[in-house]
Coordinates of C-alpha atoms in Angstrom, one line a residue:
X64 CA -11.6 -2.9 25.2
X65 CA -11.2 -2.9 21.4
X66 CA -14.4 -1.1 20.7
X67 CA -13.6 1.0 23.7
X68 CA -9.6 1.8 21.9
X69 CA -11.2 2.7 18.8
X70 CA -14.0 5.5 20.2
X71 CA -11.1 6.5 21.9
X72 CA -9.1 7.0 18.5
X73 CA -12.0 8.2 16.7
X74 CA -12.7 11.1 19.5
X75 CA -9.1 11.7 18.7
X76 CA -9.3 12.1 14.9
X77 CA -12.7 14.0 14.9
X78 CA -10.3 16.6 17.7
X79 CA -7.7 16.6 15.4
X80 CA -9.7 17.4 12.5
X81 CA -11.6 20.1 14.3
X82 CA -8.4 22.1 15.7
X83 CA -6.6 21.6 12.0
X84 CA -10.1 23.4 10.5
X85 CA -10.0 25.9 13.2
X86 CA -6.6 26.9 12.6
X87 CA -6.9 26.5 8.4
X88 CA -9.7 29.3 9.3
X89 CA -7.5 31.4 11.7
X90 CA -4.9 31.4 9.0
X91 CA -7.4 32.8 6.5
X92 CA -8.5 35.0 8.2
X93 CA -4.8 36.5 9.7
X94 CA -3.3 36.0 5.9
X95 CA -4.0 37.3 2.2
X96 CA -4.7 34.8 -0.2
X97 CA -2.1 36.0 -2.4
X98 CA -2.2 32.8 -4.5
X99 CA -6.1 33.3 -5.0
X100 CA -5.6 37.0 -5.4
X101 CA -3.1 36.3 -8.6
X102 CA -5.8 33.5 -9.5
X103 CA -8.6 36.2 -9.8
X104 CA -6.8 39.1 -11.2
X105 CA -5.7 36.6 -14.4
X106 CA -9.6 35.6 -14.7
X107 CA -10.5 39.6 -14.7
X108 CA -7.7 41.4 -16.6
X109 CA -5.4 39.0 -18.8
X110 CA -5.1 39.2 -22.2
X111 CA -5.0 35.2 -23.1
X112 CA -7.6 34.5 -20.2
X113 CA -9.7 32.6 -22.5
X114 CA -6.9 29.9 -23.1
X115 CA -5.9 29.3 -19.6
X116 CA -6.6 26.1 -17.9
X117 CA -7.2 27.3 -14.0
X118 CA -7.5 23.8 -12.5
X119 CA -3.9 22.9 -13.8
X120 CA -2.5 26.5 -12.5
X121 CA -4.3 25.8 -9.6
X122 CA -2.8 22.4 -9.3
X123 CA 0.5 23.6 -10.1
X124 CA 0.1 26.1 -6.8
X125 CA -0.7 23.5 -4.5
X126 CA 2.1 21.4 -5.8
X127 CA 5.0 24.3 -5.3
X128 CA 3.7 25.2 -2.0
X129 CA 4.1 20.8 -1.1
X130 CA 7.3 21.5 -2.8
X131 CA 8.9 23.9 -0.6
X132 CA 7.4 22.8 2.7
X133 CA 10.8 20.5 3.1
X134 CA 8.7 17.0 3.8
X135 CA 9.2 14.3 2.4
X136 CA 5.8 13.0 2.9
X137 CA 3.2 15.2 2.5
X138 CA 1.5 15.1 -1.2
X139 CA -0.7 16.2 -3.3
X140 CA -3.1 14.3 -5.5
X141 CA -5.1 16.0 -8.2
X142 CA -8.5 14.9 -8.7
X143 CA -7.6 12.3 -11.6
X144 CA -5.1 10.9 -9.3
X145 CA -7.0 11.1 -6.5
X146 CA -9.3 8.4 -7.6
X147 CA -6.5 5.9 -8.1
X148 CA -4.9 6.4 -4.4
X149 CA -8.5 5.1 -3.0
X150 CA -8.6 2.3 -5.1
X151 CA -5.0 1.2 -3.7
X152 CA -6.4 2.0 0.0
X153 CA -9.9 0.1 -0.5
X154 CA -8.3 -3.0 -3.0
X155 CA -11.5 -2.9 -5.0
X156 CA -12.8 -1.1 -8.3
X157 CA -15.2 -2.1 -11.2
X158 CA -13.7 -2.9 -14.5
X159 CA -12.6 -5.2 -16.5
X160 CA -9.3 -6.2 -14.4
X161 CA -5.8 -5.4 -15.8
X162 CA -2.9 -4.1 -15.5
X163 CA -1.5 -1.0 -17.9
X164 CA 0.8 1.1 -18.8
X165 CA 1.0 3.9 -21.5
X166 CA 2.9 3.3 -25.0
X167 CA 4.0 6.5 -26.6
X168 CA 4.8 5.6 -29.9
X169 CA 1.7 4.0 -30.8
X170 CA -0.6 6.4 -28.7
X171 CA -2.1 3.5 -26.9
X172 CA -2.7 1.6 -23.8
X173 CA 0.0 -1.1 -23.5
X174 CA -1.6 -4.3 -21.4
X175 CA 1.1 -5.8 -19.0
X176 CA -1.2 -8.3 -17.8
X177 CA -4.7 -8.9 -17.2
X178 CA -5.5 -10.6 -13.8
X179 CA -6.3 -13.6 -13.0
X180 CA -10.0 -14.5 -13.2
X181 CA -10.9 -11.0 -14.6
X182 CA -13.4 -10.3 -17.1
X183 CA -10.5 -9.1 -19.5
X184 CA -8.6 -12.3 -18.9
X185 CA -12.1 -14.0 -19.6
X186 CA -12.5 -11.9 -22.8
X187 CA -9.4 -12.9 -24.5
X188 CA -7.1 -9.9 -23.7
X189 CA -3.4 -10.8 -23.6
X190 CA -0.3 -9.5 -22.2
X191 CA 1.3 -6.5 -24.8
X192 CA -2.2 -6.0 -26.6
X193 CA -2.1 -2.7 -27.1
X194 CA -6.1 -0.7 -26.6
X195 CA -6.2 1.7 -29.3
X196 CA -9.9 2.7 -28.6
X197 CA -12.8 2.6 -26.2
X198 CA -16.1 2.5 -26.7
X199 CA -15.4 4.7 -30.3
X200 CA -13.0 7.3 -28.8
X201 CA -9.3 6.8 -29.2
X202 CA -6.9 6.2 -27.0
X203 CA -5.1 9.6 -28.1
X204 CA -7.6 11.9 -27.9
X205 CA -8.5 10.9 -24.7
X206 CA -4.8 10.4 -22.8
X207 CA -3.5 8.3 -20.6
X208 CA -5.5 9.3 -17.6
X209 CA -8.8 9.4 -18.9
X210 CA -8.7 6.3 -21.0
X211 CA -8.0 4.9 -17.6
X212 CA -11.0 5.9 -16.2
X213 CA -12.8 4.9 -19.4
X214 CA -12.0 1.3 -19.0
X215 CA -13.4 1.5 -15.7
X216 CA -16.8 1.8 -14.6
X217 CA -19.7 -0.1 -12.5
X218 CA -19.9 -4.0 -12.7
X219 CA -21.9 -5.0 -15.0
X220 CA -21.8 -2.2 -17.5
X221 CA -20.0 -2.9 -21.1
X222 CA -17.1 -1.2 -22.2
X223 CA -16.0 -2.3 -25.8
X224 CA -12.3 -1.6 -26.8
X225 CA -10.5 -2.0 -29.7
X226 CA -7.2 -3.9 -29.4
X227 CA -3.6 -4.3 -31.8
X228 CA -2.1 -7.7 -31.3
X229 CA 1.7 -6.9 -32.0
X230 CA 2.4 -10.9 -32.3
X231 CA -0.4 -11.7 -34.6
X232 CA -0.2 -8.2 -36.5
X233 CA -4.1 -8.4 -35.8
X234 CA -6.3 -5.9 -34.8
X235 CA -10.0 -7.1 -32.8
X236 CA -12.6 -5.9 -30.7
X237 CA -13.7 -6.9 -27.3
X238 CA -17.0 -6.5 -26.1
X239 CA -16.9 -6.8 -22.2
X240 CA -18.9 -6.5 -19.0
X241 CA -16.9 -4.9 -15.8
X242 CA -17.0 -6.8 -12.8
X243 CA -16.0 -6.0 -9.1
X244 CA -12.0 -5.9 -9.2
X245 CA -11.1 -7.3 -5.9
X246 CA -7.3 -6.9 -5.4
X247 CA -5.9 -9.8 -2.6
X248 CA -3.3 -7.7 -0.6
X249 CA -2.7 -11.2 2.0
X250 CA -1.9 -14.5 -0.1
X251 CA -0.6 -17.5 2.1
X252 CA 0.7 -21.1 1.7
X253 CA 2.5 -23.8 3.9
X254 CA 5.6 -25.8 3.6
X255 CA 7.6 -28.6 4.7
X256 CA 11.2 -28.1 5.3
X257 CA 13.3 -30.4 7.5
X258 CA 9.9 -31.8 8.6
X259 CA 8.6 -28.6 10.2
X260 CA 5.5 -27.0 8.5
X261 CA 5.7 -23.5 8.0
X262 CA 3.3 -21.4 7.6
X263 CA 3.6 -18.1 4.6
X264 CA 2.0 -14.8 4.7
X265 CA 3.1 -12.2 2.4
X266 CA 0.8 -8.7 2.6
X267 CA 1.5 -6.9 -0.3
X268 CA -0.4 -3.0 1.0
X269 CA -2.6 -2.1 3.9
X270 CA -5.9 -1.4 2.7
X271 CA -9.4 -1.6 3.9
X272 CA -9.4 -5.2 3.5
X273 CA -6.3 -6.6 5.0
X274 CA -6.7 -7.2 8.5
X275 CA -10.4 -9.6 7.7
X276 CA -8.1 -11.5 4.8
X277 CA -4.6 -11.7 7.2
X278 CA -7.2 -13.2 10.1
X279 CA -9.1 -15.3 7.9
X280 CA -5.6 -16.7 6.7
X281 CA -3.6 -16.7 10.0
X282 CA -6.4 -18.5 11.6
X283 CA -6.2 -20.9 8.8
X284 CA -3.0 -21.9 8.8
X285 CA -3.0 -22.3 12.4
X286 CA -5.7 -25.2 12.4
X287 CA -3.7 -26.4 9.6
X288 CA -0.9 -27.2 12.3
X289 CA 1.9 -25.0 11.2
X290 CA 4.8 -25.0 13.7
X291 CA 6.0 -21.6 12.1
X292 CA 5.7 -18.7 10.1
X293 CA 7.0 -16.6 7.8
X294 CA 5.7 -12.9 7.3
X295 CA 6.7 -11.4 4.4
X296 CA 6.3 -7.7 4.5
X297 CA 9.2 -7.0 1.2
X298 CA 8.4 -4.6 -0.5
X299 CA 5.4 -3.6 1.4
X300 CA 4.7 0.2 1.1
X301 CA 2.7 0.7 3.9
X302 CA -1.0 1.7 4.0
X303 CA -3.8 2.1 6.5
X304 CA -2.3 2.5 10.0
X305 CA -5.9 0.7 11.2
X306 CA -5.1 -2.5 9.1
X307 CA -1.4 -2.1 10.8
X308 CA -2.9 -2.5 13.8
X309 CA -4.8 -5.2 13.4
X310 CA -2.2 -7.5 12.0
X311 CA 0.2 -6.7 14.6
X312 CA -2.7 -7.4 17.4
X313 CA -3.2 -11.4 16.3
X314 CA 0.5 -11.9 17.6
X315 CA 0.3 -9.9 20.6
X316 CA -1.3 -10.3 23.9
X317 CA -4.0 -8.0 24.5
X318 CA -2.0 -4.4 26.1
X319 CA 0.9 -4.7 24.3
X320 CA 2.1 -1.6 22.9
X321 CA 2.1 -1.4 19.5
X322 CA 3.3 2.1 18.8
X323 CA 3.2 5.4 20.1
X324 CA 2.1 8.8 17.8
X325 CA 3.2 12.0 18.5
X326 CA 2.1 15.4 17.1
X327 CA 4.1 18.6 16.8
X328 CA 3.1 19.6 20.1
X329 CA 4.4 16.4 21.4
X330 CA 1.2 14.9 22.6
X331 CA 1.8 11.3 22.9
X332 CA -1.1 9.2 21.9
X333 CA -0.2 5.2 22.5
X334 CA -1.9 2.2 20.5
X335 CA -2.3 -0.8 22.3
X336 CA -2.7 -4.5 21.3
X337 CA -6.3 -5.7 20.5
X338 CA -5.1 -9.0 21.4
X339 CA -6.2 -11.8 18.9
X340 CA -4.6 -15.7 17.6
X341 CA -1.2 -15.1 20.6
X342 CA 0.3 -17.4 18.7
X343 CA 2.9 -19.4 20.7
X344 CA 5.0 -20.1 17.5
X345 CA 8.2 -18.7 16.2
X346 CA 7.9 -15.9 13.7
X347 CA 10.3 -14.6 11.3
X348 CA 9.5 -11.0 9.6
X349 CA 10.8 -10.6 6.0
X350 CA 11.8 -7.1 5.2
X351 CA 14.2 -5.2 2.7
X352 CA 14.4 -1.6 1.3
X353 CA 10.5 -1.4 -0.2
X354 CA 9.4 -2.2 3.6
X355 CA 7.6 1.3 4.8
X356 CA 4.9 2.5 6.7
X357 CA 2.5 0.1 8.2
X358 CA 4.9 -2.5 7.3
X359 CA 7.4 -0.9 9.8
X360 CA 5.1 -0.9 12.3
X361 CA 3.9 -4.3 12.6
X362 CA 7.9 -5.3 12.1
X363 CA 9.1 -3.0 15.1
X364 CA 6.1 -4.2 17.1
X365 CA 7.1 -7.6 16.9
X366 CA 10.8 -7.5 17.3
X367 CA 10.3 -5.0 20.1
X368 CA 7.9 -7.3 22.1
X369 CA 10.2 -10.6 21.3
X370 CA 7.3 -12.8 19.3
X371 CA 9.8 -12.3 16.2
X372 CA 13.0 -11.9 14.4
X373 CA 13.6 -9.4 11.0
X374 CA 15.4 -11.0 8.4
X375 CA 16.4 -9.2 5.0
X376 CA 17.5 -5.7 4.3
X377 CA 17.0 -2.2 6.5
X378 CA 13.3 -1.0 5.9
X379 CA 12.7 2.2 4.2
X380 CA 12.1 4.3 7.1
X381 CA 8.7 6.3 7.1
X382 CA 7.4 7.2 10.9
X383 CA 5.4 10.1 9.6
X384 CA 1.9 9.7 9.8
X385 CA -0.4 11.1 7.0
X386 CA -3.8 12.5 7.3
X387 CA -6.1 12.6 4.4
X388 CA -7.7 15.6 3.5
X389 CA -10.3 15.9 0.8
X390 CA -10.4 19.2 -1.4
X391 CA -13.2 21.5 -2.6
X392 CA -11.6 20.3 -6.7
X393 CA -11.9 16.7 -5.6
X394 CA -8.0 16.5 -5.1
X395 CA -6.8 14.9 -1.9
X396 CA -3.9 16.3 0.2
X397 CA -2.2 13.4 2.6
X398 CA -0.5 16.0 5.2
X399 CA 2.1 14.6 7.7
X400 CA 0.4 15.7 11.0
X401 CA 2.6 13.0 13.6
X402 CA 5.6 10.8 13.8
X403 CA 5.2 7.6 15.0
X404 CA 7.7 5.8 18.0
X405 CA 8.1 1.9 18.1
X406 CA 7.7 0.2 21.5
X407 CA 11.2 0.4 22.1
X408 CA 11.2 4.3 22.3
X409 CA 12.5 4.9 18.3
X410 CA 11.8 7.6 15.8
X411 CA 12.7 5.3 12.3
X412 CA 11.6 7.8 10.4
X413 CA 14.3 8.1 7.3
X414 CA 16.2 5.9 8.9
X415 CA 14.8 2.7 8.8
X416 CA 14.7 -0.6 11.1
X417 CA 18.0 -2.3 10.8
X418 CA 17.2 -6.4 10.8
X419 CA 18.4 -8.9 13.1
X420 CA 19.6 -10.5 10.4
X421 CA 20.7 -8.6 7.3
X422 CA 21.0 -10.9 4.5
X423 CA 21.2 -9.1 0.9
X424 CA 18.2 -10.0 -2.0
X425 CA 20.7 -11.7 -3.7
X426 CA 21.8 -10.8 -7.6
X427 CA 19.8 -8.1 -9.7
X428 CA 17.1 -9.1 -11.8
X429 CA 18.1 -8.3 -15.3
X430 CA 15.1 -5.9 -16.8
X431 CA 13.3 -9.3 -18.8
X432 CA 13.2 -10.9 -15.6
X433 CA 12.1 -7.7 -13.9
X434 CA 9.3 -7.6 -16.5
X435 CA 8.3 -11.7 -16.2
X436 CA 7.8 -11.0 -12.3
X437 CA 5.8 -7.8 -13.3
X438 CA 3.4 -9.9 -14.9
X439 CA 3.4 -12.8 -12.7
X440 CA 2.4 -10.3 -9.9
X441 CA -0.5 -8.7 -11.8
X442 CA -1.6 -12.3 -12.8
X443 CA -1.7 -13.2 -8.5
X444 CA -3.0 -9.8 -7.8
X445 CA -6.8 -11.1 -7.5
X446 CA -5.8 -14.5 -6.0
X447 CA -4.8 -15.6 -2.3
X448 CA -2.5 -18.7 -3.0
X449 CA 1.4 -17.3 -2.5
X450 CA 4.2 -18.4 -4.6
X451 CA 7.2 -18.5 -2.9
X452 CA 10.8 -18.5 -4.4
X453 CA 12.5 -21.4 -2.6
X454 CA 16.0 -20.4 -3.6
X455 CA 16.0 -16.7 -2.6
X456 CA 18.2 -15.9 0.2
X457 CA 16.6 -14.4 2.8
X458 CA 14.0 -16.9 2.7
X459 CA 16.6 -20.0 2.5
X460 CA 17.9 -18.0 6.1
X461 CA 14.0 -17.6 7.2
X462 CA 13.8 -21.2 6.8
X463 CA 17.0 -21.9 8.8
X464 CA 15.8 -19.9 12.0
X465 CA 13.0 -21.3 12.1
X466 CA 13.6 -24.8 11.3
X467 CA 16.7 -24.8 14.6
X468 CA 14.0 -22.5 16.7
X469 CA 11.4 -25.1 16.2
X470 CA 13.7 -28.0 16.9
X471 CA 15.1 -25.7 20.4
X472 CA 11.4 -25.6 21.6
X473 CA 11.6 -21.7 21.4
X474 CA 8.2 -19.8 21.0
X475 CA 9.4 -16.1 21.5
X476 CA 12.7 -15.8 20.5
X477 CA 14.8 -13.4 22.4
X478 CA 18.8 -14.2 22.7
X479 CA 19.6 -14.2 18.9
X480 CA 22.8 -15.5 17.3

């Protein structure tokens, strides 16, 4: 039935794509091309042709037409950024592993942290070195984007870089050799509290490699005897709607509905449950503001269907579902093309799920504190071992449900409190 579900979604895609191409043509064809018309009579007849940079008017097109279509979801990455979008989707990249940011007043590359494990971590790179050069060029003359790229590259190439220690007042270079990246978007743990184990899932993104690692874990921490679990979807944005699925079919039995898409024509297209682990455990689902996407969909799968309870804040509210279109300038358009209905019937989109349980985050991070979990983050990024922070709120009321659910003997809870 699984293989069977995905043909099925496949033949969908591949007749989705095929109309959308038909009717790009047809629009051609019944249209000008006023914005390629203006493009072509500035190459032929104006005066400062030479000096003009037609990929970045070109860009700037695409991005006031996304502009003014009015959704809030549909974007526009150029090629430099498009690179960077399939690196979140496919959590893998060769390089040397870090985390970066750009610092304006010294023209550099400002490490927040390199990761855990990585071959810049390895090499001696600390958090606030600041990468002046790479491999000879500077940091300046190449800009932000590029120097990026630079640093990247495939594992087991060199890249040397040139690095200002702020805290020693020392400059050195670095000689190192990229490796795979591989970024962990499922880290997991268990607990004791009131003598109940529980088991802890946080996924950070969907990507490409989710659903194997969230199975591999789950199924882990099952033989491990946990007696409940916590799933913490905060600050999740969302991701690949097939690594949504997934997830949400190793607590469901096999039919369940999942969600339902519909297109503008109001075609309904439903996803059912693979069926996987059925757990017959009590589940809690950690959510606040940052929750989107995928995220929403595995939370409103399992409320809907009773194998769990939402605790936290009211999710971000994104039911519109993007499809990914490559470009002839090696941009990448993600064009919303259907909305997406939980099992109960509900279109969340920009409004959110509201919790069973709304319980605030508790008191602002000051921006040094902000920063510290920054880094701490970036450290854990290539590592599946979860940290959890006993005394935040909605995991101290996480801990409560499911310590009295375990003690009732309840599996799918239904009549909350």
């Amino acid at each position: 039935m699984r293989r069977y579900q995905k043909i099925i979604v496949a033949i969908f895609l591949i007749s989705a794509l095929i109309g959308i191409a038909w009717a790009t043509e047809t629009i051609a064809q019944s249209n000008s091309d006023t914005v390629g018309e203006v493009l072509k009579l500035i190459k032929m007849y104006y005066y400062n042709e030479s000096s003009v940079n037609f990929e970045t008017l070109q860009d700037a097109a695409i991005n006031a037409i996304i502009a003014n279509l009015g959704s809030h979801f549909t974007y526009y990455f150029p090629p430099s950024e498009a690179s960077e979008f399939n690196i979140q989707t496919s959590s893998q990249y060769g390089g040397i592993g870090t985390e970066v940011t750009y610092n304006a007043t010294r023209n550099a590359i400002e490490v927040i942290s390199p990761m855990y494990g990585s071959p810049a971590e390895k090499a001696g790179v600390k958090s606030g070195d600041l990468i002046m050069s790479i491999d000879g060029t500077s940091v300046k003359s190449l800009g932000y984007a590029n120097a990026v790229d630079a640093l990247r590259g495939s594992p087991g190439s060199t890249v040397t870089i040139v690095v200002y220690r702020p805290s020693d007042n020392a400059t050195m270079t670095f000689k190192i050799t990229r490796a795979k990246i591989e970024l962990k978007t499922v880290k997991y743990t268990t607990f004791e509290a009131s003598s109940v184990k529980i088991g802890y899932i946080r996924i950070t993104n969907f990507s490409e490699t989710t659903a194997n690692d969230f199975n591999k874990a789950f199924a882990l921490l099952l033989n491990d005897h946990i007696q409940a679990l916590i799933l913490d979807l905060r600050n999740d944005p969302g991701g690949l709607f097939t690594a949504a699925l997934d997830v949400a079919s190793q607590f469901l039995p096999k039919g369940k509905l999942i969600i339902t898409m519909r297109d503008k024509n109001g075609n309904e297209y439903p996803f059912f449950s693979y069926g996987g682990l059925d757990p017959k455990i009590p589940v809690v689902v950690l959510v606040n503001h940052g929750s989107a996407s995928s995220s929403e969909i595995v939370s409103a799968a399992l409320r809907d269907n009773h194998v769990g309870v939402l605790v936290g804040e009211r999710t971000f509210g994104k039911a519109a579902v993007q499809t990914e279109f490559k470009l002839s300038n090696g941009g990448l358009l993600l064009l919303v093309t259907d909305h997406y209905f939980t099992p109960n019937g509900q279109d969340i989109n920009l409004k959110g799920i509201e919790p069973d349980y709304v319980v605030s985050s508790g008191a602002t991070p000051t921006q040094n504190e902000s920063y510290k979990a920054l880094i701490q983050s970036v450290v854990m990024s290539t590592q599946s071992t979860a940290q959890i922070d006993f005394s935040d709120p909605q995991v101290q009321k996480a801990i409560e449900i499911l310590v009295e659910e375990v003690r009732e003997g309840i599996t799918f809870p239904k009549n909350l409190k």
